[in-house]
Amino acid sequence: MSFTLGIIGIGQFGSHFAELFSAHPDISAVYAVDDVPERIDALEQRPEHAVSFAGRFGSVEELLASDVDAVAIFTQRWTHGRIAIAALEAGKHVYSAVPMAIEEEEIREITRLVQETGLVYMMGETSQYNAAVVLARRIHRSGAFGEVFYAEGDYVHDMDLGFYDAYKYSGGEGWRSTASYPPMLYPTHSIGGILGVLGERHAVSVSCIGRPDTRGDGVFDKTVSQFDNDVSNAFALFEMDNGGAFRTNELRRVGYPSHKRESRFRFFGEEASFEETVDVTYWHDKETVLEVTGLVATGSTMSLDDPRLADVSPTLRDAFVAGASPAHHQSRLPAEFQGMPNGHEGAHHFLVDDFARAVSGGHQPVVNAWQAARYTLPGVIAHQSMRAGGARLEIQDLGDCPLPVVDLDAEQEALDKAALEAAVAEQRPQG
């Protein structure tokens, strides 16, 4: 059953995803709303790859009062929770960019409303379909790792590599007040990549340390910051429910080529492990080290100079062009997506498809409200721990999704585990 969708926020990400939502066969019409209507005009008037909206609304409230079936939220990070709550209360299915929310109360209210209404909620966490995460998840589901007792996830994105331009684009003259956004309130790229592999695990406590910024450029300045934040790099150690732990780093001042790979992950199990660096990825057990870099390598879906990226900083464009890897389940995607823009190591196509098929199929997606809470809430509590000097704080897990969930990748993996093993075997040293 097809449905209609209203996109809230036609900025750098909203415009990119509008093209994909418009192409999905389960979505019959796409509408738009933005505080800067000229952005909608620009998207509709592109000489190539224009998006034809079925209509536009003057405000979010007007959209929520309409008969549009679902909304996709691409607004400022700290606004997602309240807009999602309002949309669910209005009877709309919700796709939300990350993070889910920045307050525990908002997170709990979203899960309550989804359980009460049965509406679909999905958080569009790109790490869920990061190529290395997809491969590590497939290895983990095969049982090769054994019990995973420790993992690491880093989101290493220096402010100099595009973030200044992005905040100026979204924040206007007052951009410095929002560019100081606290690192641990944007935790889902690192936590989501870990728990996106260890789907049966969750965090139960955390201790977090933050390092105050030393650049002195007026960004991470408490007297300017909307968030009273002067920390640019934060480091958290989480206890898992199996007695193990995972560590995440959220770094905004770091000498690292985030334009090549802004997220990276490591998993250590009792039987095997997995380690990703900026250029090379390994899967190893107690006897053999396999380089599996080729299985997570992603090609480009469009040029870095494509006119559709004109408003995106050149140092951020890599995130908008990366396509599929051999590890991805390309066969599950609609034919309409072939050759279309992708991004974040092939994640964008899968995120749109997950949401569209969940709404049309009447089930919850894999990154449903409860899983989104597991990717988001630990960061909220980590931020509180940082504010308390690293005090170890308990994380109240919201539990598993009580509604029917369909994991579209899991359905595929039952069919192609042998293909995965064969692909890895091809990379073994010969002789």
CSV table of C-alpha atoms in Angstrom, one decimal:
chain,number,residue,atom,x,y,z
A,1,MET,CA,0.0,0.0,0.0
A,2,SER,CA,1.5,3.3,-1.1
A,3,PHE,CA,1.5,6.4,1.1
A,4,THR,CA,2.2,10.2,1.0
A,5,LEU,CA,5.1,11.9,2.7
A,6,GLY,CA,5.9,15.4,3.9
A,7,ILE,CA,9.6,16.4,4.3
A,8,ILE,CA,10.3,18.9,7.0
A,9,GLY,CA,13.5,20.7,6.2
A,10,ILE,CA,14.8,21.0,2.6
A,11,GLY,CA,18.5,21.6,3.5
A,12,GLN,CA,21.6,19.7,2.5
A,13,PHE,CA,20.3,16.3,3.7
A,14,GLY,CA,16.6,17.0,3.2
A,15,SER,CA,17.1,17.8,-0.5
A,16,HIS,CA,19.2,14.8,-1.0
A,17,PHE,CA,16.7,12.4,0.6
A,18,ALA,CA,13.8,14.1,-1.1
A,19,GLU,CA,15.1,12.7,-4.4
A,20,LEU,CA,15.2,9.2,-3.0
A,21,PHE,CA,11.8,9.4,-1.3
A,22,SER,CA,10.3,10.7,-4.5
A,23,ALA,CA,11.7,7.7,-6.4
A,24,HIS,CA,10.6,5.0,-4.0
A,25,PRO,CA,7.6,3.0,-5.5
A,26,ASP,CA,5.8,2.8,-2.2
A,27,ILE,CA,5.6,6.6,-1.9
A,28,SER,CA,2.9,8.1,-4.0
A,29,ALA,CA,3.5,11.8,-3.4
A,30,VAL,CA,6.0,13.9,-1.6
A,31,TYR,CA,5.4,17.4,0.0
A,32,ALA,CA,7.7,19.9,1.5
A,33,VAL,CA,8.0,22.5,4.2
A,34,ASP,CA,10.9,24.8,5.0
A,35,ASP,CA,11.4,28.1,6.9
A,36,VAL,CA,13.4,29.1,3.8
A,37,PRO,CA,11.0,28.4,0.9
A,38,GLU,CA,13.7,29.4,-1.6
A,39,ARG,CA,15.3,26.0,-0.9
A,40,ILE,CA,12.2,24.2,-2.1
A,41,ASP,CA,12.2,26.5,-5.2
A,42,ALA,CA,15.8,25.6,-5.9
A,43,LEU,CA,15.2,21.9,-5.7
A,44,GLU,CA,12.2,22.0,-8.0
A,45,GLN,CA,14.0,24.3,-10.5
A,46,ARG,CA,17.2,22.3,-10.9
A,47,PRO,CA,18.1,21.9,-14.6
A,48,GLU,CA,18.7,18.2,-14.0
A,49,HIS,CA,17.4,15.8,-11.3
A,50,ALA,CA,14.7,18.2,-10.2
A,51,VAL,CA,12.3,17.0,-7.6
A,52,SER,CA,8.6,17.5,-8.3
A,53,PHE,CA,6.7,18.0,-5.0
A,54,ALA,CA,3.0,17.4,-4.9
A,55,GLY,CA,2.7,20.5,-2.9
A,56,ARG,CA,4.2,22.6,-0.1
A,57,PHE,CA,3.1,23.8,3.3
A,58,GLY,CA,3.6,27.1,5.0
A,59,SER,CA,4.5,25.6,8.4
A,60,VAL,CA,5.1,22.3,10.2
A,61,GLU,CA,1.8,22.8,12.0
A,62,GLU,CA,0.0,23.1,8.6
A,63,LEU,CA,1.6,19.9,7.4
A,64,LEU,CA,0.7,18.0,10.6
A,65,ALA,CA,-3.0,19.2,10.2
A,66,SER,CA,-3.1,17.8,6.6
A,67,ASP,CA,-4.0,14.3,5.5
A,68,VAL,CA,-0.4,13.5,4.5
A,69,ASP,CA,0.4,10.0,5.9
A,70,ALA,CA,4.0,10.4,7.1
A,71,VAL,CA,6.7,12.9,7.7
A,72,ALA,CA,10.5,12.9,7.4
A,73,ILE,CA,12.3,15.3,9.7
A,74,PHE,CA,15.5,17.0,8.6
A,75,THR,CA,15.7,20.0,10.9
A,76,GLN,CA,18.2,21.1,13.6
A,77,ARG,CA,19.4,18.2,15.8
A,78,TRP,CA,17.8,19.4,19.0
A,79,THR,CA,14.4,19.9,17.4
A,80,HIS,CA,13.8,16.3,16.3
A,81,GLY,CA,12.3,15.0,19.5
A,82,ARG,CA,9.5,17.6,19.8
A,83,ILE,CA,8.6,17.5,16.1
A,84,ALA,CA,8.4,13.7,16.2
A,85,ILE,CA,6.2,13.8,19.2
A,86,ALA,CA,3.9,16.3,17.5
A,87,ALA,CA,3.8,14.3,14.3
A,88,LEU,CA,2.9,11.0,16.2
A,89,GLU,CA,0.2,12.9,18.1
A,90,ALA,CA,-1.2,14.0,14.7
A,91,GLY,CA,-1.3,10.4,13.5
A,92,LYS,CA,1.7,10.6,11.2
A,93,HIS,CA,4.3,7.9,10.6
A,94,VAL,CA,7.8,9.4,11.4
A,95,TYR,CA,11.2,9.1,9.8
A,96,SER,CA,13.7,11.2,11.8
A,97,ALA,CA,17.3,12.2,11.0
A,98,VAL,CA,19.7,11.6,13.9
A,99,PRO,CA,19.6,12.0,16.8
A,100,MET,CA,16.2,10.8,18.0
A,101,ALA,CA,16.1,13.5,20.7
A,102,ILE,CA,18.3,15.1,23.3
A,103,GLU,CA,16.1,14.7,26.3
A,104,GLU,CA,15.3,11.3,28.0
A,105,GLU,CA,11.7,12.4,28.5
A,106,GLU,CA,11.3,13.0,24.7
A,107,ILE,CA,12.8,9.6,23.9
A,108,ARG,CA,10.4,7.9,26.3
A,109,GLU,CA,7.4,9.8,25.0
A,110,ILE,CA,8.2,8.7,21.4
A,111,THR,CA,8.3,5.1,22.4
A,112,ARG,CA,5.0,5.5,24.4
A,113,LEU,CA,3.2,7.1,21.4
A,114,VAL,CA,4.4,4.4,19.0
A,115,GLN,CA,3.3,1.6,21.3
A,116,GLU,CA,-0.1,3.3,21.8
A,117,THR,CA,-0.8,4.2,18.2
A,118,GLY,CA,1.1,1.4,16.3
A,119,LEU,CA,2.5,4.1,13.9
A,120,VAL,CA,5.9,3.6,12.3
A,121,TYR,CA,8.8,5.4,13.8
A,122,MET,CA,12.3,5.1,12.3
A,123,MET,CA,15.6,6.9,13.1
A,124,GLY,CA,17.8,7.2,10.0
A,125,GLU,CA,21.1,6.1,11.5
A,126,THR,CA,23.6,5.8,8.7
A,127,SER,CA,25.9,3.5,10.7
A,128,GLN,CA,23.3,0.8,10.5
A,129,TYR,CA,24.3,0.4,6.9
A,130,ASN,CA,27.9,1.5,7.1
A,131,ALA,CA,29.6,-1.1,4.9
A,132,ALA,CA,31.9,-2.3,7.7
A,133,VAL,CA,28.9,-2.6,10.1
A,134,VAL,CA,27.0,-4.6,7.5
A,135,LEU,CA,29.9,-7.0,7.1
A,136,ALA,CA,30.5,-7.3,10.8
A,137,ARG,CA,26.8,-7.9,11.5
A,138,ARG,CA,26.8,-10.7,9.0
A,139,ILE,CA,29.9,-12.3,10.6
A,140,HIS,CA,28.3,-11.9,14.1
A,141,ARG,CA,25.1,-13.5,13.0
A,142,SER,CA,27.0,-16.5,11.6
A,143,GLY,CA,28.3,-17.1,15.2
A,144,ALA,CA,32.0,-16.6,14.1
A,145,PHE,CA,32.8,-14.0,16.8
A,146,GLY,CA,31.4,-16.1,19.7
A,147,GLU,CA,30.5,-13.8,22.6
A,148,VAL,CA,31.6,-10.2,21.9
A,149,PHE,CA,32.9,-8.8,25.2
A,150,TYR,CA,34.4,-5.5,23.9
A,151,ALA,CA,33.8,-3.1,21.0
A,152,GLU,CA,34.9,0.4,19.9
A,153,GLY,CA,33.2,3.0,17.8
A,154,ASP,CA,34.6,6.3,16.8
A,155,TYR,CA,33.0,9.3,15.1
A,156,VAL,CA,36.0,11.3,14.2
A,157,HIS,CA,34.9,14.4,12.3
A,158,ASP,CA,37.1,17.5,12.7
A,159,MET,CA,35.3,20.9,12.6
A,160,ASP,CA,37.7,22.1,9.9
A,161,LEU,CA,36.5,19.4,7.5
A,162,GLY,CA,33.2,20.9,6.6
A,163,PHE,CA,31.4,21.5,9.9
A,164,TYR,CA,32.0,25.2,10.0
A,165,ASP,CA,30.3,25.6,6.6
A,166,ALA,CA,27.5,23.3,7.6
A,167,TYR,CA,26.7,25.2,10.7
A,168,LYS,CA,26.9,28.5,8.9
A,169,TYR,CA,24.4,27.1,6.3
A,170,SER,CA,21.9,26.0,8.9
A,171,GLY,CA,22.5,28.5,11.7
A,172,GLY,CA,22.8,31.9,9.9
A,173,GLU,CA,24.3,34.8,11.7
A,174,GLY,CA,24.1,33.1,15.0
A,175,TRP,CA,25.8,29.9,13.8
A,176,ARG,CA,28.5,29.9,16.6
A,177,SER,CA,25.9,29.4,19.3
A,178,THR,CA,24.8,26.1,17.7
A,179,ALA,CA,28.2,24.9,16.4
A,180,SER,CA,29.0,24.2,20.0
A,181,TYR,CA,26.6,21.3,20.0
A,182,PRO,CA,27.8,18.8,22.7
A,183,PRO,CA,29.5,15.8,21.1
A,184,MET,CA,27.7,13.1,23.2
A,185,LEU,CA,24.3,14.5,22.2
A,186,TYR,CA,25.2,13.3,18.7
A,187,PRO,CA,26.2,9.8,19.6
A,188,THR,CA,24.4,7.6,17.1
A,189,HIS,CA,27.1,7.2,14.5
A,190,SER,CA,29.4,5.6,17.0
A,191,ILE,CA,26.9,3.8,19.3
A,192,GLY,CA,24.7,2.8,16.4
A,193,GLY,CA,27.5,1.1,14.5
A,194,ILE,CA,28.4,-1.0,17.6
A,195,LEU,CA,24.8,-1.9,18.6
A,196,GLY,CA,23.9,-2.3,14.9
A,197,VAL,CA,26.2,-5.3,14.9
A,198,LEU,CA,25.4,-6.5,18.5
A,199,GLY,CA,21.7,-6.3,18.1
A,200,GLU,CA,21.0,-8.4,21.2
A,201,ARG,CA,23.1,-6.1,23.5
A,202,HIS,CA,22.5,-2.7,25.1
A,203,ALA,CA,24.3,-0.3,27.5
A,204,VAL,CA,23.5,-0.4,31.2
A,205,SER,CA,25.9,2.3,32.6
A,206,VAL,CA,28.4,4.9,31.4
A,207,SER,CA,31.3,7.0,32.5
A,208,CYS,CA,32.3,9.9,30.2
A,209,ILE,CA,35.1,12.4,30.2
A,210,GLY,CA,35.1,15.6,28.1
A,211,ARG,CA,38.1,17.8,27.0
A,212,PRO,CA,37.3,21.5,26.8
A,213,ASP,CA,38.2,23.1,23.5
A,214,THR,CA,41.4,25.1,23.1
A,215,ARG,CA,41.1,26.6,19.6
A,216,GLY,CA,39.8,29.9,21.0
A,217,ASP,CA,37.7,30.7,17.8
A,218,GLY,CA,34.5,31.6,19.7
A,219,VAL,CA,32.7,28.3,18.9
A,220,PHE,CA,33.1,26.1,21.9
A,221,ASP,CA,32.7,29.1,24.2
A,222,LYS,CA,30.2,28.8,27.1
A,223,THR,CA,29.4,32.5,26.9
A,224,VAL,CA,28.3,32.0,23.3
A,225,SER,CA,27.0,28.4,23.3
A,226,GLN,CA,23.3,27.7,23.2
A,227,PHE,CA,24.1,24.5,25.1
A,228,ASP,CA,26.5,26.0,27.7
A,229,ASN,CA,29.1,23.7,26.2
A,230,ASP,CA,32.9,24.2,25.8
A,231,VAL,CA,33.8,20.5,25.1
A,232,SER,CA,34.8,19.5,21.6
A,233,ASN,CA,36.1,16.0,22.3
A,234,ALA,CA,34.4,13.5,24.5
A,235,PHE,CA,35.2,9.9,25.4
A,236,ALA,CA,32.8,7.4,27.0
A,237,LEU,CA,33.1,3.9,28.4
A,238,PHE,CA,29.8,1.9,28.5
A,239,GLU,CA,29.0,-1.2,30.4
A,240,MET,CA,27.0,-3.8,28.4
A,241,ASP,CA,24.2,-6.1,29.7
A,242,ASN,CA,26.5,-9.1,29.2
A,243,GLY,CA,29.1,-7.8,31.5
A,244,GLY,CA,31.3,-6.6,28.7
A,245,ALA,CA,32.0,-3.0,27.6
A,246,PHE,CA,32.2,-0.7,24.6
A,247,ARG,CA,34.0,2.6,24.2
A,248,THR,CA,33.0,5.5,21.9
A,249,ASN,CA,34.9,8.6,21.0
A,250,GLU,CA,33.1,11.7,19.7
A,251,LEU,CA,35.8,14.0,18.3
A,252,ARG,CA,35.5,17.4,16.7
A,253,ARG,CA,39.1,18.5,16.9
A,254,VAL,CA,41.2,15.7,15.5
A,255,GLY,CA,43.9,15.2,12.9
A,256,TYR,CA,42.1,12.5,10.9
A,257,PRO,CA,40.8,12.3,7.3
A,258,SER,CA,37.1,12.2,8.1
A,259,HIS,CA,36.4,12.9,4.4
A,260,LYS,CA,37.7,9.4,3.8
A,261,ARG,CA,36.0,7.6,6.7
A,262,GLU,CA,34.3,9.5,9.6
A,263,SER,CA,33.2,6.4,11.5
A,264,ARG,CA,35.2,3.3,12.3
A,265,PHE,CA,34.6,0.2,14.4
A,266,ARG,CA,36.3,-2.7,16.2
A,267,PHE,CA,34.8,-5.9,17.7
A,268,PHE,CA,36.5,-8.4,20.0
A,269,GLY,CA,34.9,-11.7,20.6
A,270,GLU,CA,36.0,-14.9,22.4
A,271,GLU,CA,36.5,-16.7,19.0
A,272,ALA,CA,37.2,-13.9,16.5
A,273,SER,CA,37.6,-10.2,16.1
A,274,PHE,CA,37.1,-7.4,13.5
A,275,GLU,CA,39.1,-4.2,13.1
A,276,GLU,CA,38.6,-1.2,10.8
A,277,THR,CA,41.1,1.6,10.1
A,278,VAL,CA,40.8,4.4,7.7
A,279,ASP,CA,42.1,2.3,4.8
A,280,VAL,CA,42.3,-1.3,5.8
A,281,THR,CA,39.8,-3.7,7.5
A,282,TYR,CA,40.6,-7.1,9.0
A,283,TRP,CA,38.6,-10.1,10.3
A,284,HIS,CA,40.8,-12.5,12.3
A,285,ASP,CA,40.4,-15.5,14.6
A,286,LYS,CA,43.0,-17.3,16.7
A,287,GLU,CA,44.8,-18.7,13.6
A,288,THR,CA,44.2,-16.5,10.6
A,289,VAL,CA,44.2,-12.8,9.7
A,290,LEU,CA,42.1,-12.0,6.7
A,291,GLU,CA,42.1,-8.6,5.1
A,292,VAL,CA,38.5,-7.9,4.0
A,293,THR,CA,38.9,-4.4,2.8
A,294,GLY,CA,37.6,-5.3,-0.6
A,295,LEU,CA,34.3,-6.4,0.9
A,296,VAL,CA,33.6,-3.0,2.4
A,297,ALA,CA,35.0,-0.8,-0.4
A,298,THR,CA,32.3,1.5,-1.8
A,299,GLY,CA,32.3,3.2,-5.2
A,300,SER,CA,31.0,6.6,-6.0
A,301,THR,CA,27.5,7.2,-7.3
A,302,MET,CA,28.1,10.8,-8.5
A,303,SER,CA,30.9,13.3,-9.0
A,304,LEU,CA,32.1,15.5,-6.1
A,305,ASP,CA,31.5,18.4,-8.5
A,306,ASP,CA,27.8,17.5,-9.2
A,307,PRO,CA,25.6,20.6,-9.1
A,308,ARG,CA,23.4,18.9,-6.6
A,309,LEU,CA,26.2,19.3,-4.1
A,310,ALA,CA,26.8,23.0,-4.7
A,311,ASP,CA,25.6,24.0,-1.2
A,312,VAL,CA,27.7,21.3,0.5
A,313,SER,CA,31.2,22.0,1.7
A,314,PRO,CA,33.8,20.2,-0.6
A,315,THR,CA,35.2,18.5,2.5
A,316,LEU,CA,31.7,17.0,3.3
A,317,ARG,CA,30.8,15.8,-0.2
A,318,ASP,CA,32.3,12.4,0.2
A,319,ALA,CA,29.5,11.5,2.6
A,320,PHE,CA,27.0,12.2,-0.2
A,321,VAL,CA,28.5,10.1,-3.0
A,322,ALA,CA,29.6,6.8,-1.5
A,323,GLY,CA,27.7,3.9,-3.0
A,324,ALA,CA,27.3,0.2,-2.3
A,325,SER,CA,30.0,-2.4,-1.3
A,326,PRO,CA,30.1,-6.1,-1.9
A,327,ALA,CA,28.8,-6.6,1.6
A,328,HIS,CA,25.6,-4.8,1.0
A,329,HIS,CA,22.3,-6.5,0.1
A,330,GLN,CA,21.7,-4.6,-3.1
A,331,SER,CA,19.1,-7.1,-4.4
A,332,ARG,CA,16.5,-6.0,-1.9
A,333,LEU,CA,16.4,-2.4,-3.1
A,334,PRO,CA,13.9,-1.1,-5.6
A,335,ALA,CA,15.0,-1.0,-9.2
A,336,GLU,CA,14.3,2.7,-9.3
A,337,PHE,CA,17.3,3.3,-7.0
A,338,GLN,CA,19.8,2.0,-9.5
A,339,GLY,CA,22.2,4.8,-10.5
A,340,MET,CA,20.7,7.3,-8.0
A,341,PRO,CA,22.7,9.3,-5.5
A,342,ASN,CA,23.7,7.5,-2.3
A,343,GLY,CA,25.9,8.3,0.6
A,344,HIS,CA,27.5,7.4,4.0
A,345,GLU,CA,29.1,4.3,2.6
A,346,GLY,CA,25.9,3.2,0.8
A,347,ALA,CA,23.5,3.8,3.7
A,348,HIS,CA,21.0,6.2,2.2
A,349,HIS,CA,19.2,3.8,-0.2
A,350,PHE,CA,18.7,1.3,2.6
A,351,LEU,CA,17.4,3.8,5.1
A,352,VAL,CA,14.7,5.1,2.7
A,353,ASP,CA,13.8,1.6,1.7
A,354,ASP,CA,13.5,0.5,5.3
A,355,PHE,CA,11.1,3.2,6.2
A,356,ALA,CA,9.0,3.0,3.0
A,357,ARG,CA,8.5,-0.7,3.3
A,358,ALA,CA,7.8,-0.5,7.0
A,359,VAL,CA,5.0,2.0,6.4
A,360,SER,CA,3.6,0.2,3.4
A,361,GLY,CA,3.9,-3.2,5.1
A,362,GLY,CA,2.5,-2.3,8.5
A,363,HIS,CA,5.5,-3.3,10.6
A,364,GLN,CA,8.3,-1.5,12.5
A,365,PRO,CA,11.8,-1.2,10.9
A,366,VAL,CA,14.9,-2.5,12.5
A,367,VAL,CA,15.9,1.0,13.8
A,368,ASN,CA,12.5,1.4,15.4
A,369,ALA,CA,11.8,3.7,18.4
A,370,TRP,CA,13.2,1.2,20.9
A,371,GLN,CA,16.4,0.5,19.0
A,372,ALA,CA,16.8,4.2,18.2
A,373,ALA,CA,16.5,4.8,22.0
A,374,ARG,CA,19.4,2.3,22.5
A,375,TYR,CA,21.5,4.3,20.0
A,376,THR,CA,20.6,7.7,21.5
A,377,LEU,CA,19.8,7.5,25.2
A,378,PRO,CA,23.3,6.2,26.2
A,379,GLY,CA,24.8,9.4,24.7
A,380,VAL,CA,22.3,11.6,26.7
A,381,ILE,CA,23.3,9.9,29.9
A,382,ALA,CA,27.0,10.1,28.9
A,383,HIS,CA,26.7,13.8,28.5
A,384,GLN,CA,25.3,14.0,32.0
A,385,SER,CA,28.2,11.9,33.2
A,386,MET,CA,30.6,14.3,31.5
A,387,ARG,CA,28.9,17.2,33.3
A,388,ALA,CA,29.4,15.3,36.6
A,389,GLY,CA,33.1,14.9,36.1
A,390,GLY,CA,32.9,11.4,34.7
A,391,ALA,CA,30.6,9.9,37.4
A,392,ARG,CA,29.4,6.4,36.4
A,393,LEU,CA,25.7,6.7,35.8
A,394,GLU,CA,23.0,4.0,35.2
A,395,ILE,CA,21.2,3.8,31.8
A,396,GLN,CA,17.6,2.8,32.1
A,397,ASP,CA,17.0,0.7,29.0
A,398,LEU,CA,13.5,0.9,27.4
A,399,GLY,CA,13.5,-2.7,26.4
A,400,ASP,CA,12.8,-4.4,23.0
A,401,CYS,CA,10.2,-3.2,20.6
A,402,PRO,CA,6.9,-4.8,21.6
A,403,LEU,CA,5.5,-4.4,18.0
A,404,PRO,CA,6.2,-6.6,15.0
A,405,VAL,CA,9.6,-5.8,13.5
A,406,VAL,CA,10.9,-6.8,10.1
A,407,ASP,CA,14.7,-6.7,9.5
A,408,LEU,CA,15.0,-6.8,5.8
A,409,ASP,CA,18.7,-7.6,5.8
A,410,ALA,CA,18.2,-10.6,8.2
A,411,GLU,CA,15.7,-12.0,5.7
A,412,GLN,CA,18.4,-11.8,3.0
A,413,GLU,CA,21.2,-13.2,5.2
A,414,ALA,CA,19.5,-16.6,5.6
A,415,LEU,CA,19.9,-16.9,1.8
A,416,ASP,CA,23.5,-15.7,1.3
A,417,LYS,CA,25.6,-16.8,4.2
A,418,ALA,CA,27.4,-19.2,1.9
A,419,ALA,CA,28.1,-16.4,-0.5
A,420,LEU,CA,29.6,-14.3,2.3
A,421,GLU,CA,31.9,-17.2,3.3
A,422,ALA,CA,32.9,-17.7,-0.3
A,423,ALA,CA,33.7,-14.0,-0.8
A,424,VAL,CA,35.9,-14.0,2.3
A,425,ALA,CA,37.6,-17.2,1.3
A,426,GLU,CA,38.6,-15.6,-2.0
A,427,GLN,CA,40.7,-13.1,-0.1
A,428,ARG,CA,42.7,-15.7,1.8
A,429,PRO,CA,46.4,-15.8,0.9
A,430,GLN,CA,47.1,-18.5,-1.6
A,431,GLY,CA,49.9,-21.1,-1.2
